[in-house]
């Protein structure tokens, strides 16, 4: 029997400089899509996939994240008194059980591989674990990590979420060298971090969801710096391929938003607002009006 995936690592140590000045005092992961922080989407997705232990790799200035997951008895009492049951349920969806969440500091910004390695002592040597990058928000009927956990139950090995990107964009992603394309699942014979389009083995890019075997953490022990002069998770996974271990890409069903960029964040905001019964009509009327005004101005 394969071991279940019950732990997830959330690398959230980044400075979020693209969102300055907001990120001067608010961690990027607390910024909201409509009314929910980015990190809440990541947590909900992890829970849906059966994750029960949450490991955050943080850095200086991220205390608001710890507070966010704390219990809020005064607020709770207030909502109870006023009979605001909906809001009470919303509040409780942010709560974490005692001991279910751990925070590890990444003392220096040395890359995604290094951030994951910082959590190594919280993962046993025989259990697979997930990594979720909260910047990649994925709208899907069945949450992306849940799709992957189900596929992984069949394949085992290492698995990364994958998506076709325009050929000229490969230098923003880890890119897969595909051995065999089986539809949703592809087996992978190589991986390159942020290749120039002319050097990319394909246009099938890694998106921020991973199910990894503990051998990746051992590879990270020996890691050398890679692309961007950082320790890359992609390189540690590629090392497993070279050692003859299986790595799969998983083409998920769903729409991915790059919330690490302003345009992606705005698109996600509009998409999530349009999906809400309480906002759809007003917002869609407004957007149509804006488009017409824009056309008239041209
Ligand atoms: C990271 C990974 C990259 C992956 C990307 C997905 O890059 O290093 O392999 O394709 O996330 O969003 P980052 O966007 O942090 O530079």
CSV table of C-alpha atoms in Angstrom, one decimal, residues 5-296:
chain,number,residue,atom,x,y,z
A,5,UNK,CA,0.0,12.3,1.2
A,6,UNK,CA,-0.9,14.1,4.4
A,7,UNK,CA,1.7,16.9,4.6
A,8,UNK,CA,2.1,19.9,2.5
A,9,UNK,CA,4.8,22.6,2.3
A,10,UNK,CA,3.9,26.1,1.4
A,11,UNK,CA,6.9,28.2,0.5
A,12,UNK,CA,5.8,31.8,1.4
A,13,UNK,CA,9.1,33.5,2.2
A,14,UNK,CA,9.3,35.7,-0.9
A,15,UNK,CA,9.4,39.4,-0.5
A,16,UNK,CA,6.7,40.1,-3.0
A,17,UNK,CA,8.5,43.1,-4.4
A,18,UNK,CA,6.3,43.1,-7.5
A,19,UNK,CA,3.4,44.2,-5.3
A,20,UNK,CA,5.2,47.1,-3.5
A,21,UNK,CA,4.2,49.3,-1.8
A,22,UNK,CA,1.4,47.0,-0.5
A,23,UNK,CA,3.9,44.3,0.4
A,24,UNK,CA,5.9,46.7,2.6
A,25,UNK,CA,3.6,45.8,5.5
A,26,UNK,CA,1.2,43.1,4.1
A,27,UNK,CA,2.6,39.6,3.1
A,28,UNK,CA,1.6,39.0,-0.5
A,29,UNK,CA,-0.1,35.8,0.6
A,30,UNK,CA,-2.6,37.8,2.6
A,31,UNK,CA,-3.6,39.9,-0.3
A,32,UNK,CA,-7.2,39.1,-1.3
A,33,UNK,CA,-8.9,37.7,-4.3
A,34,UNK,CA,-12.3,39.3,-3.7
A,35,UNK,CA,-12.4,38.7,0.1
A,36,UNK,CA,-10.2,35.7,0.6
A,37,UNK,CA,-6.4,35.9,1.0
A,38,UNK,CA,-4.4,34.0,-1.6
A,39,UNK,CA,-3.2,31.6,1.1
A,40,UNK,CA,-6.8,30.6,2.0
A,41,UNK,CA,-7.2,29.2,-1.6
A,42,UNK,CA,-4.1,27.2,-1.1
A,43,UNK,CA,-5.2,25.8,2.3
A,44,UNK,CA,-8.7,24.9,1.0
A,45,UNK,CA,-7.1,23.1,-2.0
A,46,UNK,CA,-4.8,21.2,0.3
A,47,UNK,CA,-7.6,20.2,2.7
A,48,UNK,CA,-9.7,18.9,-0.2
A,49,UNK,CA,-6.8,16.7,-1.2
A,50,UNK,CA,-6.6,15.1,2.3
A,51,UNK,CA,-3.7,17.2,3.7
A,52,UNK,CA,-3.8,17.4,7.5
A,53,UNK,CA,-0.4,18.9,8.3
A,54,UNK,CA,0.6,22.3,6.9
A,55,UNK,CA,4.2,23.5,6.9
A,56,UNK,CA,4.8,27.1,6.0
A,57,UNK,CA,8.3,28.3,5.1
A,58,UNK,CA,8.2,31.9,6.0
A,59,UNK,CA,10.6,34.8,6.5
A,60,UNK,CA,10.9,38.1,8.4
A,61,UNK,CA,7.8,40.3,8.1
A,62,UNK,CA,5.3,37.4,7.6
A,63,UNK,CA,3.8,37.4,11.1
A,64,UNK,CA,0.4,38.4,9.7
A,65,UNK,CA,0.3,35.0,8.2
A,66,UNK,CA,0.6,33.3,11.6
A,67,UNK,CA,-2.1,35.5,13.0
A,68,UNK,CA,-4.4,34.8,10.1
A,69,UNK,CA,-4.6,31.1,11.0
A,70,UNK,CA,-5.1,31.7,14.7
A,71,UNK,CA,-8.4,31.4,16.5
A,72,UNK,CA,-10.2,34.7,17.1
A,73,UNK,CA,-12.4,34.2,20.2
A,74,UNK,CA,-13.5,37.8,20.6
A,75,UNK,CA,-14.5,38.1,16.9
A,76,UNK,CA,-16.2,34.7,17.3
A,77,UNK,CA,-18.2,35.9,20.3
A,78,UNK,CA,-19.3,39.1,18.6
A,79,UNK,CA,-20.6,37.2,15.5
A,80,UNK,CA,-22.3,34.6,17.7
A,81,UNK,CA,-24.0,37.4,19.7
A,82,UNK,CA,-25.3,39.0,16.5
A,83,UNK,CA,-26.4,35.7,15.1
A,84,UNK,CA,-24.2,36.1,12.0
A,85,UNK,CA,-23.8,32.4,11.3
A,86,UNK,CA,-22.5,32.7,7.7
A,87,UNK,CA,-19.7,35.0,8.8
A,88,UNK,CA,-19.0,32.7,11.7
A,89,UNK,CA,-18.6,29.7,9.3
A,90,UNK,CA,-16.3,31.8,7.1
A,91,UNK,CA,-14.2,32.8,10.1
A,92,UNK,CA,-13.9,29.2,11.2
A,93,UNK,CA,-12.7,28.1,7.8
A,94,UNK,CA,-9.5,30.0,8.6
A,95,UNK,CA,-8.9,28.1,11.8
A,96,UNK,CA,-6.2,25.4,12.1
A,97,UNK,CA,-6.2,22.7,14.7
A,98,UNK,CA,-3.5,23.0,17.4
A,99,UNK,CA,-0.3,21.3,16.1
A,100,UNK,CA,-1.6,21.0,12.5
A,101,UNK,CA,0.4,24.0,11.3
A,102,UNK,CA,4.2,24.6,11.6
A,103,UNK,CA,6.2,27.7,10.6
A,104,UNK,CA,9.8,27.3,9.6
A,105,UNK,CA,12.0,30.4,8.8
A,106,UNK,CA,14.0,30.5,5.6
A,107,UNK,CA,16.7,32.9,6.8
A,108,UNK,CA,18.0,33.8,3.4
A,109,UNK,CA,16.3,34.0,0.0
A,110,UNK,CA,18.2,31.2,-1.7
A,111,UNK,CA,15.5,29.8,-4.0
A,112,UNK,CA,12.6,27.5,-4.0
A,113,UNK,CA,14.7,24.3,-3.6
A,114,UNK,CA,16.3,25.8,-0.5
A,115,UNK,CA,12.9,26.8,0.9
A,116,UNK,CA,11.6,23.3,0.6
A,117,UNK,CA,14.8,21.9,2.1
A,118,UNK,CA,14.3,24.1,5.2
A,119,UNK,CA,11.3,21.9,6.0
A,120,UNK,CA,13.2,18.6,5.7
A,121,UNK,CA,13.1,17.8,9.4
A,122,UNK,CA,9.3,17.7,9.4
A,123,UNK,CA,9.0,15.1,6.7
A,124,UNK,CA,9.8,11.4,7.5
A,125,UNK,CA,12.1,9.4,5.3
A,126,UNK,CA,9.3,7.2,4.0
A,127,UNK,CA,6.4,9.6,3.3
A,128,UNK,CA,5.5,11.5,0.1
A,129,UNK,CA,4.6,15.1,0.6
A,130,UNK,CA,3.0,17.9,-1.4
A,131,UNK,CA,4.4,21.4,-2.2
A,132,UNK,CA,1.9,24.2,-3.0
A,133,UNK,CA,3.0,27.6,-4.4
A,134,UNK,CA,0.1,29.9,-3.3
A,135,UNK,CA,1.0,32.3,-6.2
A,136,UNK,CA,-0.4,29.8,-8.6
A,137,UNK,CA,-4.2,29.9,-8.0
A,138,UNK,CA,-6.1,27.2,-9.9
A,139,UNK,CA,-9.9,27.4,-10.4
A,140,UNK,CA,-11.2,23.9,-10.9
A,141,UNK,CA,-14.3,21.8,-10.3
A,142,UNK,CA,-12.1,19.2,-8.6
A,143,UNK,CA,-9.2,21.0,-6.9
A,144,UNK,CA,-5.9,20.5,-8.7
A,145,UNK,CA,-4.0,18.8,-5.8
A,146,UNK,CA,-6.9,16.4,-5.3
A,147,UNK,CA,-6.7,15.4,-9.0
A,148,UNK,CA,-3.0,14.9,-8.6
A,149,UNK,CA,-3.4,12.8,-5.4
A,150,UNK,CA,-5.8,10.5,-7.2
A,151,UNK,CA,-3.4,10.2,-10.2
A,152,UNK,CA,-0.5,9.7,-7.9
A,153,UNK,CA,-2.2,6.8,-6.1
A,154,UNK,CA,-1.9,5.0,-9.5
A,155,UNK,CA,1.6,6.1,-10.5
A,156,UNK,CA,3.6,6.7,-7.3
A,157,UNK,CA,7.0,8.5,-7.8
A,158,UNK,CA,7.3,12.3,-8.1
A,159,UNK,CA,4.5,14.2,-9.8
A,160,UNK,CA,4.4,17.9,-10.9
A,161,UNK,CA,1.4,19.8,-12.2
A,162,UNK,CA,1.9,20.7,-15.8
A,163,UNK,CA,0.4,23.0,-18.4
A,164,UNK,CA,1.2,24.0,-22.0
A,165,UNK,CA,2.5,27.6,-22.2
A,166,UNK,CA,3.3,29.8,-25.2
A,167,UNK,CA,6.8,28.8,-26.5
A,168,UNK,CA,8.1,32.3,-25.9
A,169,UNK,CA,7.3,32.0,-22.2
A,170,UNK,CA,9.4,29.0,-21.2
A,171,UNK,CA,12.0,31.2,-19.5
A,172,UNK,CA,9.4,31.8,-16.7
A,173,UNK,CA,8.9,28.2,-15.8
A,174,UNK,CA,10.4,24.8,-15.1
A,175,UNK,CA,10.0,22.9,-18.4
A,176,UNK,CA,9.5,19.1,-18.9
A,177,UNK,CA,11.3,16.9,-21.4
A,178,UNK,CA,8.5,14.3,-22.1
A,179,UNK,CA,9.4,10.6,-22.5
A,180,UNK,CA,5.9,9.3,-23.0
A,181,UNK,CA,2.6,11.2,-23.4
A,182,UNK,CA,-0.3,9.3,-21.9
A,183,UNK,CA,-2.8,12.1,-22.0
A,184,UNK,CA,-3.3,13.6,-18.5
A,185,UNK,CA,-0.2,11.9,-17.3
A,186,UNK,CA,3.2,12.2,-19.0
A,187,UNK,CA,6.4,10.5,-18.0
A,188,UNK,CA,9.3,12.8,-17.9
A,189,UNK,CA,12.9,12.1,-18.9
A,190,UNK,CA,14.4,15.5,-18.0
A,191,UNK,CA,13.5,18.9,-16.5
A,192,UNK,CA,15.1,22.3,-17.0
A,193,UNK,CA,14.5,25.5,-14.9
A,194,UNK,CA,13.6,28.6,-16.9
A,195,UNK,CA,15.2,27.7,-20.3
A,196,UNK,CA,15.3,30.2,-23.1
A,197,UNK,CA,12.7,29.2,-25.8
A,198,UNK,CA,15.5,27.9,-28.1
A,199,UNK,CA,16.8,25.6,-25.4
A,200,UNK,CA,13.4,24.4,-24.0
A,201,UNK,CA,12.8,20.7,-24.4
A,202,UNK,CA,9.0,21.4,-24.8
A,203,UNK,CA,6.4,24.0,-23.9
A,204,UNK,CA,5.0,21.8,-21.1
A,205,UNK,CA,5.6,23.9,-18.0
A,206,UNK,CA,5.6,23.1,-14.3
A,207,UNK,CA,2.8,24.8,-12.3
A,208,UNK,CA,3.1,25.2,-8.5
A,209,UNK,CA,1.8,21.9,-7.3
A,210,UNK,CA,4.1,19.0,-6.6
A,211,UNK,CA,3.8,15.5,-4.9
A,212,UNK,CA,7.3,14.5,-4.1
A,213,UNK,CA,9.2,11.6,-2.6
A,214,UNK,CA,11.6,12.2,0.4
A,215,UNK,CA,14.5,11.4,-1.9
A,216,UNK,CA,14.1,15.0,-3.3
A,217,UNK,CA,15.0,16.3,0.2
A,218,UNK,CA,18.2,14.2,0.1
A,219,UNK,CA,19.0,15.5,-3.3
A,220,UNK,CA,18.6,19.0,-1.9
A,221,UNK,CA,21.2,18.2,0.7
A,222,UNK,CA,23.7,18.0,-2.1
A,223,UNK,CA,22.3,20.8,-4.2
A,224,UNK,CA,24.3,23.2,-6.2
A,225,UNK,CA,23.0,26.6,-7.3
A,226,UNK,CA,21.2,26.6,-10.6
A,227,UNK,CA,19.2,29.1,-12.7
A,228,UNK,CA,19.1,32.6,-11.3
A,229,UNK,CA,22.0,31.6,-9.0
A,230,UNK,CA,19.4,29.9,-6.7
A,231,UNK,CA,18.9,26.4,-5.4
A,232,UNK,CA,16.1,25.1,-7.6
A,233,UNK,CA,13.5,22.5,-6.8
A,234,UNK,CA,13.4,21.6,-10.5
A,235,UNK,CA,17.1,20.5,-10.4
A,236,UNK,CA,16.5,18.3,-7.3
A,237,UNK,CA,13.6,16.6,-9.2
A,238,UNK,CA,15.8,16.2,-12.3
A,239,UNK,CA,18.4,14.5,-10.1
A,240,UNK,CA,15.8,11.8,-9.3
A,241,UNK,CA,15.2,11.2,-13.0
A,242,UNK,CA,19.0,10.8,-13.5
A,243,UNK,CA,19.0,8.2,-10.6
A,244,UNK,CA,16.4,6.2,-12.5
A,245,UNK,CA,13.4,7.2,-10.4
A,246,UNK,CA,10.0,8.0,-12.0
A,247,UNK,CA,8.8,11.5,-12.5
A,248,UNK,CA,5.4,12.4,-14.0
A,249,UNK,CA,3.8,15.6,-15.2
A,250,UNK,CA,0.1,15.9,-14.7
A,251,UNK,CA,-2.0,18.0,-17.0
A,252,UNK,CA,-4.7,19.2,-14.6
A,253,UNK,CA,-8.3,20.2,-15.5
A,254,UNK,CA,-8.8,23.8,-14.5
A,255,UNK,CA,-7.7,27.4,-15.1
A,256,UNK,CA,-4.5,28.6,-13.6
A,257,UNK,CA,-3.9,32.3,-12.6
A,258,UNK,CA,-0.4,33.6,-12.1
A,259,UNK,CA,-1.1,35.7,-9.0
A,260,UNK,CA,2.6,36.5,-8.8
A,261,UNK,CA,2.0,39.0,-11.5
A,262,UNK,CA,-0.3,42.0,-11.3
A,263,UNK,CA,-2.2,41.1,-14.6
A,264,UNK,CA,-2.7,37.6,-13.3
A,265,UNK,CA,-3.9,38.8,-10.0
A,266,UNK,CA,-6.4,41.2,-11.6
A,267,UNK,CA,-7.7,38.4,-13.9
A,268,UNK,CA,-8.1,36.1,-11.0
A,269,UNK,CA,-10.0,38.8,-9.1
A,270,UNK,CA,-12.4,39.3,-12.0
A,271,UNK,CA,-12.9,35.5,-12.6
A,272,UNK,CA,-13.5,34.7,-8.9
A,273,UNK,CA,-15.9,37.7,-8.5
A,274,UNK,CA,-17.8,36.6,-11.6
A,275,UNK,CA,-18.2,33.1,-10.1
A,276,UNK,CA,-19.9,34.6,-7.1
A,277,UNK,CA,-23.7,34.8,-7.0
A,278,UNK,CA,-23.6,38.0,-4.9
A,279,UNK,CA,-21.3,39.9,-7.3
A,280,UNK,CA,-21.8,38.4,-10.8
A,281,UNK,CA,-24.6,40.6,-12.1
A,282,UNK,CA,-23.3,44.0,-11.0
A,283,UNK,CA,-19.8,43.3,-12.0
A,284,UNK,CA,-20.6,41.8,-15.4
A,285,UNK,CA,-22.8,44.9,-16.2
A,286,UNK,CA,-20.0,47.1,-15.2
A,287,UNK,CA,-17.4,45.2,-17.3
A,288,UNK,CA,-19.6,45.4,-20.3
A,289,UNK,CA,-20.1,49.1,-19.9
A,290,UNK,CA,-16.3,49.5,-19.6
A,291,UNK,CA,-15.6,47.5,-22.8
A,292,UNK,CA,-18.2,49.6,-24.7
A,293,UNK,CA,-16.7,52.8,-23.5
A,294,UNK,CA,-13.2,51.6,-24.4
A,295,UNK,CA,-14.4,50.6,-27.9
A,296,UNK,CA,-16.1,54.0,-28.4
